[in-house]
mmCIF file of C-alpha atoms in Angstrom:
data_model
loop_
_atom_site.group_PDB
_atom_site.id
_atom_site.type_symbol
_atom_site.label_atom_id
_atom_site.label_comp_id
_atom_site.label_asym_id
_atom_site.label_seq_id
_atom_site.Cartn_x
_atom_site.Cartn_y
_atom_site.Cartn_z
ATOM 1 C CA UNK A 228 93.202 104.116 109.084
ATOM 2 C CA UNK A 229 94.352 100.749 109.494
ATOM 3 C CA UNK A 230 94.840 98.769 106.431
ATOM 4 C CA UNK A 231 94.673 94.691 106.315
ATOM 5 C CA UNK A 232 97.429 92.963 104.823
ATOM 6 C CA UNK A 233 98.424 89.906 102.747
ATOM 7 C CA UNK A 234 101.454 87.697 104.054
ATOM 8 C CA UNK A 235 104.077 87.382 101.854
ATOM 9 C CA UNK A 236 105.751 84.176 102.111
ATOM 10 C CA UNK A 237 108.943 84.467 103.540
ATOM 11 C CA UNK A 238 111.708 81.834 102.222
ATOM 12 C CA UNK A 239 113.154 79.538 104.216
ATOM 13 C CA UNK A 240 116.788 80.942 105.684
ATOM 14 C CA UNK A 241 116.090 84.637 104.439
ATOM 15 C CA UNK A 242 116.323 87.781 106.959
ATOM 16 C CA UNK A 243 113.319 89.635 107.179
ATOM 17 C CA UNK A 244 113.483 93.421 108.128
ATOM 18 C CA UNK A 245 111.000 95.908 109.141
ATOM 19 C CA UNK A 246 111.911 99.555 108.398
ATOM 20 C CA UNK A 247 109.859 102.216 110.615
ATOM 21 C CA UNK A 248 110.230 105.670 110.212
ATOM 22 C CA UNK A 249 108.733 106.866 113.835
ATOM 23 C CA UNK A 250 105.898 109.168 113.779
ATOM 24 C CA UNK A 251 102.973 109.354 116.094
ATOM 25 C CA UNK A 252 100.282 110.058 112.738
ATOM 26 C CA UNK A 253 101.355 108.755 110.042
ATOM 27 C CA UNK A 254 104.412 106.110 109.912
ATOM 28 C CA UNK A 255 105.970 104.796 107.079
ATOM 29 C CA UNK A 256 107.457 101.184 106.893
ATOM 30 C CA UNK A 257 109.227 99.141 104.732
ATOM 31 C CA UNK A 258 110.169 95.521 104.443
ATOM 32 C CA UNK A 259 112.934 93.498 103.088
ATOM 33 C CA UNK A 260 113.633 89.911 102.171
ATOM 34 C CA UNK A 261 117.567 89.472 102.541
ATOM 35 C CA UNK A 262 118.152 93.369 101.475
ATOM 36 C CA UNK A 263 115.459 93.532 98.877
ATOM 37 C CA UNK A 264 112.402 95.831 99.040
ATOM 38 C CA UNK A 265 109.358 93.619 98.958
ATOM 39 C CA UNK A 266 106.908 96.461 100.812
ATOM 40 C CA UNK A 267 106.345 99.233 102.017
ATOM 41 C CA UNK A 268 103.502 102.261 103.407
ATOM 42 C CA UNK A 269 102.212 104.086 105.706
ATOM 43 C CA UNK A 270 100.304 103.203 109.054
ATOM 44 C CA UNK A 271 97.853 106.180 110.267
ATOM 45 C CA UNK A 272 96.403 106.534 113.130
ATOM 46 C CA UNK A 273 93.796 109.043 114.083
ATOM 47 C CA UNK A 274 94.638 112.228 114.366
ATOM 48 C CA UNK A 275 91.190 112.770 117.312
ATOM 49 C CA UNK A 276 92.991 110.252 119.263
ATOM 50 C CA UNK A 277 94.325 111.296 122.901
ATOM 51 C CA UNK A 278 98.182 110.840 123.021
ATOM 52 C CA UNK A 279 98.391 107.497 124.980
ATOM 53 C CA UNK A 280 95.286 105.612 122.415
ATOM 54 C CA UNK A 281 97.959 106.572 119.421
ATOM 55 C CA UNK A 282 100.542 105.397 120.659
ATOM 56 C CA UNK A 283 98.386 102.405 121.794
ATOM 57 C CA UNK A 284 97.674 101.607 118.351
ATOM 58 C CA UNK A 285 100.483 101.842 116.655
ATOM 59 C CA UNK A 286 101.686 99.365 118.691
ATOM 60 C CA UNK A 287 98.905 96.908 118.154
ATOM 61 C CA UNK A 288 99.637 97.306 114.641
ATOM 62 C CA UNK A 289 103.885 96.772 115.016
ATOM 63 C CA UNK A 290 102.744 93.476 116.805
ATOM 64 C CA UNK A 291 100.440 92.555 114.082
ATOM 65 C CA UNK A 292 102.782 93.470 111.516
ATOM 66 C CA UNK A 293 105.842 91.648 112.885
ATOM 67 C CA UNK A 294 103.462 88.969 113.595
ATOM 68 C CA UNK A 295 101.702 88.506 110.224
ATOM 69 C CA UNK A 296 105.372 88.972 107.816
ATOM 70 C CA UNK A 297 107.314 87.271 110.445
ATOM 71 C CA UNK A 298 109.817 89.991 110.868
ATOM 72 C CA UNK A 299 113.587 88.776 112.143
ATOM 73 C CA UNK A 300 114.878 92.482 112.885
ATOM 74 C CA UNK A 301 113.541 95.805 113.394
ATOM 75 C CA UNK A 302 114.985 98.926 112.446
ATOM 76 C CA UNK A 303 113.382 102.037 114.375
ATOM 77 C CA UNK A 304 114.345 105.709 113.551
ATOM 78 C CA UNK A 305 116.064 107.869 116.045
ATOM 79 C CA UNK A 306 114.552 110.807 117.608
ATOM 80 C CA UNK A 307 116.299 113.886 116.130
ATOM 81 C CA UNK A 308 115.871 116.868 117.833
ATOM 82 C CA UNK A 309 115.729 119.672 115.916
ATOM 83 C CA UNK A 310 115.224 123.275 117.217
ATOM 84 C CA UNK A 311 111.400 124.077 115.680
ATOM 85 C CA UNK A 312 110.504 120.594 117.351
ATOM 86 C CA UNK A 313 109.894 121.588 120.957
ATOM 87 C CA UNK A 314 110.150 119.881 124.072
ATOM 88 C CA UNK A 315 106.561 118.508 123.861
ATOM 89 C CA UNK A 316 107.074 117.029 120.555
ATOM 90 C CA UNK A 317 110.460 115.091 121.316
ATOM 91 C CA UNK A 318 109.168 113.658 124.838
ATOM 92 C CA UNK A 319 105.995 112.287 122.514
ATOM 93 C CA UNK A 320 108.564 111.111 120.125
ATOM 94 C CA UNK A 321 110.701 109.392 123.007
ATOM 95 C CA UNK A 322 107.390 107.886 124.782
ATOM 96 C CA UNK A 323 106.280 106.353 121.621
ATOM 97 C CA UNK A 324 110.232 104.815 120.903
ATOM 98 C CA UNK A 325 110.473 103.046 124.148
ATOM 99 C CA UNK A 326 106.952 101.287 123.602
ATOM 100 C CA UNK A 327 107.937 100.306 119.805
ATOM 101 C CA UNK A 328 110.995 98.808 121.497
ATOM 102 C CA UNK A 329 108.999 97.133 124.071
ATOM 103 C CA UNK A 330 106.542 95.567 121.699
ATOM 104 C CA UNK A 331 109.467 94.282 119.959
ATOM 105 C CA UNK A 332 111.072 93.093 123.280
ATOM 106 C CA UNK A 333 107.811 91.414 124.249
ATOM 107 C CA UNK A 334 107.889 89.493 120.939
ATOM 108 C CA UNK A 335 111.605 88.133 121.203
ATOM 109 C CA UNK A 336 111.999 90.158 118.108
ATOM 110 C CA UNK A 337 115.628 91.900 117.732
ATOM 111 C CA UNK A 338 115.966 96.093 116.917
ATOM 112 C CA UNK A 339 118.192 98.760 116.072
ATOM 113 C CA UNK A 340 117.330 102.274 116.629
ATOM 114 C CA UNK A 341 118.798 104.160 113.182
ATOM 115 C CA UNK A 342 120.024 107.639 114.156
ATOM 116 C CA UNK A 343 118.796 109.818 111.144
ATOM 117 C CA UNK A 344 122.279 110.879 110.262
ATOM 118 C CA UNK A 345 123.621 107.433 109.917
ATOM 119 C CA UNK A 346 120.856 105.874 107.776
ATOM 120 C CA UNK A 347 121.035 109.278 105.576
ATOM 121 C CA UNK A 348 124.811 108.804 105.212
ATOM 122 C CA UNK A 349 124.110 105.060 104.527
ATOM 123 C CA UNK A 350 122.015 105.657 101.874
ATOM 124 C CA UNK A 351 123.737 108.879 100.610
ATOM 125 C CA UNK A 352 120.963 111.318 101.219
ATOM 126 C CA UNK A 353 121.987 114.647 99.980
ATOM 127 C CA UNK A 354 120.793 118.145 100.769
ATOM 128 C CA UNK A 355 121.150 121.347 103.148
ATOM 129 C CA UNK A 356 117.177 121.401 104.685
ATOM 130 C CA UNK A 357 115.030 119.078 106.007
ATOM 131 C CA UNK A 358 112.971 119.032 102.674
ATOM 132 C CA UNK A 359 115.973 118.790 100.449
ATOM 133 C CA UNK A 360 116.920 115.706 102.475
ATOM 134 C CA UNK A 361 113.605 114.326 102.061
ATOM 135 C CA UNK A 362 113.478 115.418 98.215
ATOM 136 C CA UNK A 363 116.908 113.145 97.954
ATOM 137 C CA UNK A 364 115.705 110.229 99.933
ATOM 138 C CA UNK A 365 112.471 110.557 97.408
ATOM 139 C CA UNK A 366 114.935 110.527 94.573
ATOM 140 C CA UNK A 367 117.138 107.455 95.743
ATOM 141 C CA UNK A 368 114.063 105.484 96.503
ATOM 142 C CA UNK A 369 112.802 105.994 92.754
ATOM 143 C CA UNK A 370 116.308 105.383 91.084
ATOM 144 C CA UNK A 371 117.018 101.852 93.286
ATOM 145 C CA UNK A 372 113.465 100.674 93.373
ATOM 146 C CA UNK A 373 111.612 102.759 90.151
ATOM 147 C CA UNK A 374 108.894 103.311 92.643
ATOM 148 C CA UNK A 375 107.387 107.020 93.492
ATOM 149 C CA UNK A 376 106.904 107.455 97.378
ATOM 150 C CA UNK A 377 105.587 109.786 100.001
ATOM 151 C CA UNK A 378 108.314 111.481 101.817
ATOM 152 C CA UNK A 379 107.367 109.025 104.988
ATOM 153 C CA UNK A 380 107.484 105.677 103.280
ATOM 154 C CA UNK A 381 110.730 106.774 101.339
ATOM 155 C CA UNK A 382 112.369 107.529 104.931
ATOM 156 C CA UNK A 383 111.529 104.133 105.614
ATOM 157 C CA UNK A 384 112.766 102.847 103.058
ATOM 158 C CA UNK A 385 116.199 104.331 103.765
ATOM 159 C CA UNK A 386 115.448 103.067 107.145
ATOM 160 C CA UNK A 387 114.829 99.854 105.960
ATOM 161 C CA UNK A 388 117.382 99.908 103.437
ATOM 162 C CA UNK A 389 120.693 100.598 106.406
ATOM 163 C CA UNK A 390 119.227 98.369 108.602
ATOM 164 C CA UNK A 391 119.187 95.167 106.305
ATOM 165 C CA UNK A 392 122.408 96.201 104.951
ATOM 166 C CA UNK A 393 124.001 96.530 108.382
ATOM 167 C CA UNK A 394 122.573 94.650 110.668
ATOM 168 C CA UNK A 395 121.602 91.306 108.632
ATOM 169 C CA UNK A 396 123.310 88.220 110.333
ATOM 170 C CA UNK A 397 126.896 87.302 109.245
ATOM 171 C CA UNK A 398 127.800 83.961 107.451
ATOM 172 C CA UNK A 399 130.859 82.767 109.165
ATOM 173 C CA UNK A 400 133.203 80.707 106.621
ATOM 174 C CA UNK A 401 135.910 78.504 108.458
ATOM 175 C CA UNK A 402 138.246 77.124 106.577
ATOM 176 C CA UNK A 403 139.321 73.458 108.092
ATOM 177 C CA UNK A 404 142.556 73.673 106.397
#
């Protein structure tokens, strides 16, 4: 289901990030203004859809998205293979990653691809299992932002969350002295 959304302004001089946690049915995002949360979701596609018509849409809707928010950066999860996942699943995962970081290539728009260890560490995710990890990242999102999210649009959010934090441009200070 594709949803229609409202601009939201974005000041003049701020860094605007896109968070994406990378899923072929149902991705979260989040953005932020200058490290601060002003939205996040989820994008669905459907699930009758061959393979290639997915990932077909989900890229109309990163273009529209970048286009519409005027995104500066884009922060893309990593694939991480995992041992239940199966061969099938990651090359789906890895197909979809290289056209999300075309779309964003076509558009002049920079990314980052967030290995899922590094934005969990960034964000101090704890737990043992994937669902205790996603239970934390839950948690974290509610105790920064008071805000009670699915486990995909809190992933993005952490997404979202290391990428502005890390990746946001650096003010250079000289000092003429």
């Amino acid at each position: 289901t594709s949803c229609l959304f409202k601009a939201i302004p974005k000041k003049k001089g701020s860094f605007r990030v896109l968070g994406l946690d990378q899923a072929t049915k149902v991705s979260g995002f989040s953005i932020y203004d200058d490290k601060k949360l002003i939205k996040y979701g989820t994008f669905c596609v459907q699930p009758d859809l061959d393979e290639i018509s997915r990932d077909h849409k989900i890229k109309e809707w990163l273009i529209s998205i970048i286009k519409i928010f005027d995104i500066d950066f884009v922060g893309i999860e990593g694939i991480q293979y995992q041992e239940k996942m199966g061969v099938t699943t990651f090359e789906t995962l890895a197909r979809l990653q290289g056209i999300l970081m075309e779309a964003c290539f076509d558009l002049g728009v920079s990314f980052k691809i967030a290995p899922t260890n590094t934005w969990r560490a960034h964000c101090g995710v704890k737990g043992r299992s994937r669902s205790d990890k996603k239970r934390s990242m839950r948690q974290l999102a509610k105790d920064w932002f008071d805000v009670s999210l699915t486990e995909d649009e809190a992933d993005a959010v952490g997404i979202g969350k290391y990428i502005s934090e890390t990746c946001s441009p650096k003010v250079e200070i000289f000092n003429w002295e």
